[in-house]
Short mmCIF file of N, CA, C and O in Angstrom, two decimals:
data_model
loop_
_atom_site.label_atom_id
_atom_site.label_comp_id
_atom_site.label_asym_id
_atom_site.label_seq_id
_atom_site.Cartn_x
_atom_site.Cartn_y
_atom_site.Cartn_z
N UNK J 1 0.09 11.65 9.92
CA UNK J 1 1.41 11.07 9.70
C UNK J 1 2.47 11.94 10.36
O UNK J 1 2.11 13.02 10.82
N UNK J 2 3.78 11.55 10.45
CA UNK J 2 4.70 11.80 11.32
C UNK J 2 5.81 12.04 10.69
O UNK J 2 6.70 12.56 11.37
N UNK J 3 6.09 11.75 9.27
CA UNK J 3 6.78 12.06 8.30
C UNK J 3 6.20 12.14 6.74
O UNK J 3 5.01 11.97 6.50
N UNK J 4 7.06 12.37 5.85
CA UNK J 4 6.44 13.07 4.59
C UNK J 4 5.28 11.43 3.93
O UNK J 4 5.58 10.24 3.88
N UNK J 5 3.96 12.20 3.53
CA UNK J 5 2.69 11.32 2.63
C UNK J 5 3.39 11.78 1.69
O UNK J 5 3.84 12.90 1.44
N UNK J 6 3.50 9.89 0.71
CA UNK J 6 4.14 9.70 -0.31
C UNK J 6 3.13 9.44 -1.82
O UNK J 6 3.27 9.53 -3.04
N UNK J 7 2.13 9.08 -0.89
CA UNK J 7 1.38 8.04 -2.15
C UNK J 7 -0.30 8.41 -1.17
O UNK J 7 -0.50 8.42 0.04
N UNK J 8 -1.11 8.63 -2.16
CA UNK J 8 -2.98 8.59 -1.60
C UNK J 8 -3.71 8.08 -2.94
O UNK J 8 -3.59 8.45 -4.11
N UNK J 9 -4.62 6.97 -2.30
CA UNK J 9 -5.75 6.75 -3.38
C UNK J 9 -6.92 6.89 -2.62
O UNK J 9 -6.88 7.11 -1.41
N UNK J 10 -8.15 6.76 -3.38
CA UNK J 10 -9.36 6.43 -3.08
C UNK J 10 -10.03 5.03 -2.95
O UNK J 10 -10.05 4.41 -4.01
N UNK J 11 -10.51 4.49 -2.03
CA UNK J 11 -11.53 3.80 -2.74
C UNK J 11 -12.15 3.64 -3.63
O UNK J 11 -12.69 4.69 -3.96
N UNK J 12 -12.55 2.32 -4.66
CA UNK J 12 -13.38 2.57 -5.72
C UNK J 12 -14.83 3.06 -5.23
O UNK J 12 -15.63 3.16 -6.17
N UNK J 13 -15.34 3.40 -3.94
CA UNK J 13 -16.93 3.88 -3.89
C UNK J 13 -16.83 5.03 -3.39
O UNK J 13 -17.83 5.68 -3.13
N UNK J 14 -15.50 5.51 -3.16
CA UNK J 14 -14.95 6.99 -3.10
C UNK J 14 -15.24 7.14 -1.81
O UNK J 14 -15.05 8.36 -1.74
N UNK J 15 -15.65 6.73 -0.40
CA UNK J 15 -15.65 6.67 1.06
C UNK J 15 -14.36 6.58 1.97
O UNK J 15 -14.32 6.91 3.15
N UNK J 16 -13.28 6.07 1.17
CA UNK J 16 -12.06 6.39 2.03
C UNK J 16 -10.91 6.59 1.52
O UNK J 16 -10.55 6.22 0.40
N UNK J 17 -10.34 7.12 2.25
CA UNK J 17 -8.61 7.43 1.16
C UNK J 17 -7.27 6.59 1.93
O UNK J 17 -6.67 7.07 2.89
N UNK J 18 -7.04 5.63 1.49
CA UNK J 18 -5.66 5.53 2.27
C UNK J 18 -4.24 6.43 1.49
O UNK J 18 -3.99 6.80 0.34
N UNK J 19 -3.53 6.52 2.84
CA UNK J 19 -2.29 7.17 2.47
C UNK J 19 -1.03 6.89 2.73
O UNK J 19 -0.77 7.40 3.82
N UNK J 20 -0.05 6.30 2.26
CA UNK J 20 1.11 5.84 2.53
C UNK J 20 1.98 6.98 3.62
O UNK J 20 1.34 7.89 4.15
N UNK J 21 2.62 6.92 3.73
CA UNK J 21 4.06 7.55 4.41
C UNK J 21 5.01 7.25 4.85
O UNK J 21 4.90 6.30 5.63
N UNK J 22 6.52 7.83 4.67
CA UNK J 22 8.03 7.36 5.00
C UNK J 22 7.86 7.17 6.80
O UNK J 22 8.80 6.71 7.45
N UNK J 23 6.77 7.51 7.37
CA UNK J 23 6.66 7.23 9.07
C UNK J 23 6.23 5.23 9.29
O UNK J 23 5.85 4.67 10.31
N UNK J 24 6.48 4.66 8.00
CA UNK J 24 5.88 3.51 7.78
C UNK J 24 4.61 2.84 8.47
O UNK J 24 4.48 1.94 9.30
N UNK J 25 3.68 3.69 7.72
CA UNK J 25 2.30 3.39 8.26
C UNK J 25 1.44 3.70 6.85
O UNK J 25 1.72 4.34 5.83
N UNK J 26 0.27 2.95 7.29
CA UNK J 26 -1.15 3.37 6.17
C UNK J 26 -2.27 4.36 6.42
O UNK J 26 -3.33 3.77 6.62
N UNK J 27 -2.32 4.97 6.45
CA UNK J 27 -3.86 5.52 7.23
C UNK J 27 -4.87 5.23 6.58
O UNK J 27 -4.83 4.97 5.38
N UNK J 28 -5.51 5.22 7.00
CA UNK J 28 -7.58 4.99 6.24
C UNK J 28 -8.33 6.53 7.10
O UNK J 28 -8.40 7.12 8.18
N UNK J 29 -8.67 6.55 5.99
CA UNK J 29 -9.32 8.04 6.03
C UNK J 29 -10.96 8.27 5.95
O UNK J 29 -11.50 7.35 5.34
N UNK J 30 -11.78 9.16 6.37
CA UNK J 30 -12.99 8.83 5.98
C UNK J 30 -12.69 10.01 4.55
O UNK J 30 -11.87 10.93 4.49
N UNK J 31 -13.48 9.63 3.75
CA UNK J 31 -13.67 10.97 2.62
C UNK J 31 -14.54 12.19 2.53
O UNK J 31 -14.56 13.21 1.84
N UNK J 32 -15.35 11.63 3.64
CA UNK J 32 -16.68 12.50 3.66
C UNK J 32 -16.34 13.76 5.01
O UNK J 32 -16.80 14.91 5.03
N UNK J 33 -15.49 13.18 5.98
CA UNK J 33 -15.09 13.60 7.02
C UNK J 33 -13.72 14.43 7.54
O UNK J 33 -13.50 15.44 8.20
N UNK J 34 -12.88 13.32 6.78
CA UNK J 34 -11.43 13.78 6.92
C UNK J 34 -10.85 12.86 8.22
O UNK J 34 -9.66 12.68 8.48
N UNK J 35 -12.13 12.26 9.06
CA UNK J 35 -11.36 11.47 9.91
C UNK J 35 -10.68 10.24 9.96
O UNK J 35 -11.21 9.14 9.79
N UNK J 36 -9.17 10.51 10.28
CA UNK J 36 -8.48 8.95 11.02
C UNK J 36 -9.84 7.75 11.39
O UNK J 36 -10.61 7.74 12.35
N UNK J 37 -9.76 7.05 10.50
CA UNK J 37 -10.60 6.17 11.33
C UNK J 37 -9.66 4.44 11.08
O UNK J 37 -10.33 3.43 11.28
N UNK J 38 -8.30 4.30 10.70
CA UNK J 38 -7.58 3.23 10.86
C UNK J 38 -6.35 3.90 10.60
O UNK J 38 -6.24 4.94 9.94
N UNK J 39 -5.21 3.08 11.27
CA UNK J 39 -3.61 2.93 10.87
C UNK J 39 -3.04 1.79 10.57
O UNK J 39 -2.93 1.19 11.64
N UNK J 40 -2.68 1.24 9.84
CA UNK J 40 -2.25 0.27 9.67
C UNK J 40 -0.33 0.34 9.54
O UNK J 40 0.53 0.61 8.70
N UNK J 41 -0.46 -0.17 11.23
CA UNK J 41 1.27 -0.18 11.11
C UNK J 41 2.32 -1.89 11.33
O UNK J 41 1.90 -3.04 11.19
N UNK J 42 3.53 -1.48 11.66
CA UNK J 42 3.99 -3.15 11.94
C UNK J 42 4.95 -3.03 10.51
O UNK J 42 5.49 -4.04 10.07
N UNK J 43 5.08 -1.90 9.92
CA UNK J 43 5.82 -2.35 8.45
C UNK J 43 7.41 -1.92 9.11
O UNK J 43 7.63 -1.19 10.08
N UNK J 44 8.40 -2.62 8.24
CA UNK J 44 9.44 -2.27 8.87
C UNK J 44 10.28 -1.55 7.87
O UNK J 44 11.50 -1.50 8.01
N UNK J 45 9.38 -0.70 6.35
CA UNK J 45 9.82 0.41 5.41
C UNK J 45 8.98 1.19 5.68
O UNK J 45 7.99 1.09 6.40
N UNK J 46 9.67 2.63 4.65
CA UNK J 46 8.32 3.51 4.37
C UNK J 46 7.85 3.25 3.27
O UNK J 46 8.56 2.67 2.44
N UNK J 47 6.59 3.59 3.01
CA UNK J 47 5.39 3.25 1.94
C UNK J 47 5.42 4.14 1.37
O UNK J 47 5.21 5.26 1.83
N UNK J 48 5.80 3.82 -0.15
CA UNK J 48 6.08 4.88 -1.29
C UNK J 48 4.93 4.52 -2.15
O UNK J 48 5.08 4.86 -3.33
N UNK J 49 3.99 4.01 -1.90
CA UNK J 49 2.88 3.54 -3.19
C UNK J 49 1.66 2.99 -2.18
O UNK J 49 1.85 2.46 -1.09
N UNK J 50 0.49 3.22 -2.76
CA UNK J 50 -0.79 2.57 -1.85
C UNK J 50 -1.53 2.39 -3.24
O UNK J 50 -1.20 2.98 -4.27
N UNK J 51 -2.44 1.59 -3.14
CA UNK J 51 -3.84 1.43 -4.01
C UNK J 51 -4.88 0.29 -3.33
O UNK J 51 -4.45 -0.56 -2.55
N UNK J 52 -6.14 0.36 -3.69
CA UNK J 52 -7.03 -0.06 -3.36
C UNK J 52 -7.38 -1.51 -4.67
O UNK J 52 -7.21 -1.70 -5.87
N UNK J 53 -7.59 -1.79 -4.22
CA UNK J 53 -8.42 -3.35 -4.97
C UNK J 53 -9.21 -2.60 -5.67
O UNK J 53 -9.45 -1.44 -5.32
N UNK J 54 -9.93 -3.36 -7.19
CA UNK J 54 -11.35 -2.43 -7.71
C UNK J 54 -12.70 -3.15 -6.85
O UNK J 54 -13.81 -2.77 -7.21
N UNK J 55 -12.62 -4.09 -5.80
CA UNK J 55 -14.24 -4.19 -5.05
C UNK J 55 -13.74 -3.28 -3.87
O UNK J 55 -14.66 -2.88 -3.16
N UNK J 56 -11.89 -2.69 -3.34
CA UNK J 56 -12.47 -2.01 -2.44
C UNK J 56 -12.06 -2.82 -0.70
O UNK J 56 -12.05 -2.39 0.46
N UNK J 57 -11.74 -4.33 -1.43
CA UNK J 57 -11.94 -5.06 0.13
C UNK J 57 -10.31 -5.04 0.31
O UNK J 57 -9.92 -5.15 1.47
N UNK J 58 -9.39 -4.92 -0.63
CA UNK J 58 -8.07 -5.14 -0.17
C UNK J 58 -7.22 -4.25 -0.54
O UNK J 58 -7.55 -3.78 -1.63
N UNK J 59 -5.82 -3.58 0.08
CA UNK J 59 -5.00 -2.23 -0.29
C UNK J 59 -3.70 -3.28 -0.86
O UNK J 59 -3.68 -4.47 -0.58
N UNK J 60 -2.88 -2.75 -1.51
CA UNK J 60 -1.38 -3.30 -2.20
C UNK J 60 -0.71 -1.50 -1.28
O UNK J 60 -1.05 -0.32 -1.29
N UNK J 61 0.29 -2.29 -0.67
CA UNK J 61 1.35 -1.34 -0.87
C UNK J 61 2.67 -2.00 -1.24
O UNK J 61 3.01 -3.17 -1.35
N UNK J 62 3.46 -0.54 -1.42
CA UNK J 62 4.76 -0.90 -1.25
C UNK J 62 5.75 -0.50 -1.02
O UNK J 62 5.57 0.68 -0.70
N UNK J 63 6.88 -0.77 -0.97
CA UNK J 63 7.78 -0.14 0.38
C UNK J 63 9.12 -0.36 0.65
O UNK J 63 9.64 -1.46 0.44
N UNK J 64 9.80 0.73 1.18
CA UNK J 64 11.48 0.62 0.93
C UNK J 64 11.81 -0.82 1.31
O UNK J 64 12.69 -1.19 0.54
N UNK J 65 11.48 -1.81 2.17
CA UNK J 65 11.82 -2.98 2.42
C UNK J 65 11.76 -4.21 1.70
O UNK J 65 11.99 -5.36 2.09
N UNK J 66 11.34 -3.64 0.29
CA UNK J 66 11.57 -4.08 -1.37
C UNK J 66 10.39 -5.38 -1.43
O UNK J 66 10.55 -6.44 -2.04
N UNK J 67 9.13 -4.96 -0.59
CA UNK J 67 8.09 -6.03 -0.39
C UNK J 67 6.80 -5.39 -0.81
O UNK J 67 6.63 -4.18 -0.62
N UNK J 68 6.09 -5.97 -1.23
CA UNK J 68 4.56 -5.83 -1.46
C UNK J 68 3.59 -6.59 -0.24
O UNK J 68 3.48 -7.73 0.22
N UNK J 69 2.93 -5.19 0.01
CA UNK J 69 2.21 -6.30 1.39
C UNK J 69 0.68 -6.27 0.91
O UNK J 69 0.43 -5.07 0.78
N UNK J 70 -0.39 -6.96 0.59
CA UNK J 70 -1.39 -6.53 0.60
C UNK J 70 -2.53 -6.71 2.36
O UNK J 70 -2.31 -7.58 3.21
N UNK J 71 -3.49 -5.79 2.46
CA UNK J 71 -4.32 -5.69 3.52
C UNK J 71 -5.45 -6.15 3.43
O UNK J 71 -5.89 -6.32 2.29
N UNK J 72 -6.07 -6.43 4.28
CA UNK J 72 -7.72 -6.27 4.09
C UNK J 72 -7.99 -5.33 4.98
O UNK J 72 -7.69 -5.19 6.17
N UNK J 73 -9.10 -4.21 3.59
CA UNK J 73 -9.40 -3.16 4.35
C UNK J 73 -9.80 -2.89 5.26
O UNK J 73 -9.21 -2.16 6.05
N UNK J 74 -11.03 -3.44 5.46
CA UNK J 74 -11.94 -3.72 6.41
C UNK J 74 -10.98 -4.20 7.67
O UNK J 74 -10.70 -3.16 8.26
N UNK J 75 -10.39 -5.26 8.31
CA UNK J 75 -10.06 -5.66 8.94
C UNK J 75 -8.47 -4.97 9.06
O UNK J 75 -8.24 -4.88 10.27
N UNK J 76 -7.64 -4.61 8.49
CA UNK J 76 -6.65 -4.14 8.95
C UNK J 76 -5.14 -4.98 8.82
O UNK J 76 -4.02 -4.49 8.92
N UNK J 77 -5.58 -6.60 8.55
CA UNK J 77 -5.11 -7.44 9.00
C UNK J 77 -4.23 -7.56 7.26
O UNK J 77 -4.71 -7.59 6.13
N UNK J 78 -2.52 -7.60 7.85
CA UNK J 78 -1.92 -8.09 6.36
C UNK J 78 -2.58 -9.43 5.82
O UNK J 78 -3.41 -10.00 6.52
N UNK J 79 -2.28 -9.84 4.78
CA UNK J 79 -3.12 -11.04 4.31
C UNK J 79 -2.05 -11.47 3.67
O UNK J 79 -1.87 -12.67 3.86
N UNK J 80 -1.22 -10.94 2.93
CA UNK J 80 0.07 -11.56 2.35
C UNK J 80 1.35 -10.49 1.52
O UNK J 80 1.28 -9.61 0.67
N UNK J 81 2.19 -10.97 2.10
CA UNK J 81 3.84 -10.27 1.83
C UNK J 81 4.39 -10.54 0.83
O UNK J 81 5.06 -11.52 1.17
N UNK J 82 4.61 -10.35 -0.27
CA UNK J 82 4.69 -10.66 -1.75
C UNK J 82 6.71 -10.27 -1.58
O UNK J 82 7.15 -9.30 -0.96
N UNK J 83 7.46 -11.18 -2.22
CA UNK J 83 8.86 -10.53 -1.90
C UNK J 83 9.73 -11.23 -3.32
O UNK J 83 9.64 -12.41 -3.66
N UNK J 84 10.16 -10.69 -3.67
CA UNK J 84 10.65 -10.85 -4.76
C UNK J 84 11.98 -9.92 -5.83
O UNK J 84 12.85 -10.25 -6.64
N UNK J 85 11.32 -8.30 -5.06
CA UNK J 85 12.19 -7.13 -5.79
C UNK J 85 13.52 -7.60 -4.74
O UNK J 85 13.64 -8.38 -3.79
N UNK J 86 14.56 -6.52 -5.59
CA UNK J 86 15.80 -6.42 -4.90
C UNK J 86 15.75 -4.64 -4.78
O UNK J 86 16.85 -4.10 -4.67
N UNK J 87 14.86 -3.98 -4.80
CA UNK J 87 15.20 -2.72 -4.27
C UNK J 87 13.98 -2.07 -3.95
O UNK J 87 13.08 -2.78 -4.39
N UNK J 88 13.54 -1.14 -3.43
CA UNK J 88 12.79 -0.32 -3.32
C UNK J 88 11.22 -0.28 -4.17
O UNK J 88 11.35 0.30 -5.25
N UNK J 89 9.79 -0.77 -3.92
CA UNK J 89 9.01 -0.77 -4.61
C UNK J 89 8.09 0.61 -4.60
O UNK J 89 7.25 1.00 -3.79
N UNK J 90 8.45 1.02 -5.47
CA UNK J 90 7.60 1.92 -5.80
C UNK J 90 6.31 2.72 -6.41
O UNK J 90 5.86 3.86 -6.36
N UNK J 91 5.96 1.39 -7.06
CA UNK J 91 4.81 1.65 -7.34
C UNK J 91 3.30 -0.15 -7.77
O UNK J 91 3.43 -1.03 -8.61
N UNK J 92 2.58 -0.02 -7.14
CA UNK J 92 1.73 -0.67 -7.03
C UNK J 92 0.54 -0.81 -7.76
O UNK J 92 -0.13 0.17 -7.45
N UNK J 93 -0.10 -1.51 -8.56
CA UNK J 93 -1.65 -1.75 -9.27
C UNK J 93 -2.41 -2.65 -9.39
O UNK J 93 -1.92 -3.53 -10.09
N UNK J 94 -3.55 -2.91 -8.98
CA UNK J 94 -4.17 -3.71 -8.90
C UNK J 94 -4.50 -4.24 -10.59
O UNK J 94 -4.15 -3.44 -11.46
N UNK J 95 -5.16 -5.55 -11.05
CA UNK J 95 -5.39 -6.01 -12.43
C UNK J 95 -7.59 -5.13 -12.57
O UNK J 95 -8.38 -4.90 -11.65
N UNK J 96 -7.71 -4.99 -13.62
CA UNK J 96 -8.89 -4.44 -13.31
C UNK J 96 -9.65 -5.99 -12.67
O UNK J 96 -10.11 -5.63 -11.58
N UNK J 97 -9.89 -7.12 -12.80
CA UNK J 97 -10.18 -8.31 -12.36
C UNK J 97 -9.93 -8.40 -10.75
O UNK J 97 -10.90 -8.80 -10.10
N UNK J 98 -8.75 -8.06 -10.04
CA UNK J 98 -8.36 -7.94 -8.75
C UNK J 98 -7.59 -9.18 -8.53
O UNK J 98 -6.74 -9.20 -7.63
N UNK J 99 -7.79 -10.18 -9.25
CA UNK J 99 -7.00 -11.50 -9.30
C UNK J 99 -5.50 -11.13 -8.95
O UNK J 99 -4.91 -11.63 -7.99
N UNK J 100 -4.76 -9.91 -10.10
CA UNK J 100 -3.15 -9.89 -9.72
C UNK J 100 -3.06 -8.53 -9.59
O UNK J 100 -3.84 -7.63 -9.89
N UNK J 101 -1.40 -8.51 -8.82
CA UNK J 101 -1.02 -7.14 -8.35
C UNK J 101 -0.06 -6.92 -9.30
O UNK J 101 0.52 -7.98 -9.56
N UNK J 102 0.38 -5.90 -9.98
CA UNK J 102 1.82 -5.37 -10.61
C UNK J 102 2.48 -4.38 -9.71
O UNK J 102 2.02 -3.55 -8.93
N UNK J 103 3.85 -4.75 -10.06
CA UNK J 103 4.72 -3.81 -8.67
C UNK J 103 5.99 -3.22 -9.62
O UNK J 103 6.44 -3.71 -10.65
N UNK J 104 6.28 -2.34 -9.11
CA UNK J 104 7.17 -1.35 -9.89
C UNK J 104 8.22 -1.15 -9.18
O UNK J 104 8.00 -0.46 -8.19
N UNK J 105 9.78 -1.65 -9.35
CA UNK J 105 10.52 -1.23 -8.35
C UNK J 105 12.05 -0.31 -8.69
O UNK J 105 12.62 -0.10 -9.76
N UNK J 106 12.31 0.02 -7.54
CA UNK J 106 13.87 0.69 -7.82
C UNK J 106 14.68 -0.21 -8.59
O UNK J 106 15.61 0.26 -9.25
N UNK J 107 14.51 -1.16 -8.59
CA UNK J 107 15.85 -2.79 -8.93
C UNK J 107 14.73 -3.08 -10.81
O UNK J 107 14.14 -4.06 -11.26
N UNK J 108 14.97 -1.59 -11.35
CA UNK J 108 14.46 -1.61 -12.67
C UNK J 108 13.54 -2.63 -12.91
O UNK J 108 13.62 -2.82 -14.13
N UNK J 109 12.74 -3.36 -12.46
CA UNK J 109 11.77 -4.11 -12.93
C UNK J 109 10.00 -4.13 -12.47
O UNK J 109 9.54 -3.79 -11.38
N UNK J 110 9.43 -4.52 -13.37
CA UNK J 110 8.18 -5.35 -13.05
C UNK J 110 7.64 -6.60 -12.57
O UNK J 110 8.21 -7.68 -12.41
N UNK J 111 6.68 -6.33 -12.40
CA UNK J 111 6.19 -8.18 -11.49
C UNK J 111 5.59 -8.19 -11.24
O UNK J 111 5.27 -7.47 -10.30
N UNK J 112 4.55 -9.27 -12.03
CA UNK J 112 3.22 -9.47 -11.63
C UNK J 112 3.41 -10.72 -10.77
O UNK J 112 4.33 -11.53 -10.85
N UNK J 113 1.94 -10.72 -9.60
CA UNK J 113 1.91 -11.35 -8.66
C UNK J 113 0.78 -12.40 -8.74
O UNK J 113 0.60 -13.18 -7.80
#
């Protein structure tokens, strides 16, 4: 990253770590290695929150541009832009089910997705 890592999780099979950062990007990490092996960029905030799905196949972030984006891991590819806050989201969770996301934002509220 290129500016300050805000937010890191694991995978649930513990093989990769993504990591947010104010350089507005994702990285995918190996765990075993330490190597870059994806970036996931194109966001137009920085990423103050990351988490992983519990199977693992999809990331939630979220991000000064007051949006929730989720990914597919594997592929890289956004899958859907969740928009709703009026400020800054800061924090992200998957449901243990994976069905919904909860988002935590500057604009004092919650929201499930």
């Amino acid at each position: 990253h290129s500016e300050t890592v805000t937010s890191v999780a694991f995978s649930p099979d513990g093989a990769r770590i993504a990591s947010g950062s104010e350089d507005k990007t994702v990285r995918m990490w190996d765990a075993a290695t330490g190597d870059c092996v994806a970036t996931l960029e194109g966001l137009s905030g920085e990423v103050f929150t990351v988490a992983f799905g519990p199977d693992g196949a999809r990331i939630a972030l979220g991000s000064h541009d007051e949006t929730v984006r989720v990914w597919d891991a594997a592929t890289g590819e956004c899958v859907a832009t969740l928009e709703g806050h009026s400020g800054w989201v800061m924090s992200v969770a998957f449901s243990p089910d994976g069905a919904r996301i909860a988002s935590g934002s500057h604009d004092k509220t919650v929201r499930v997705w």
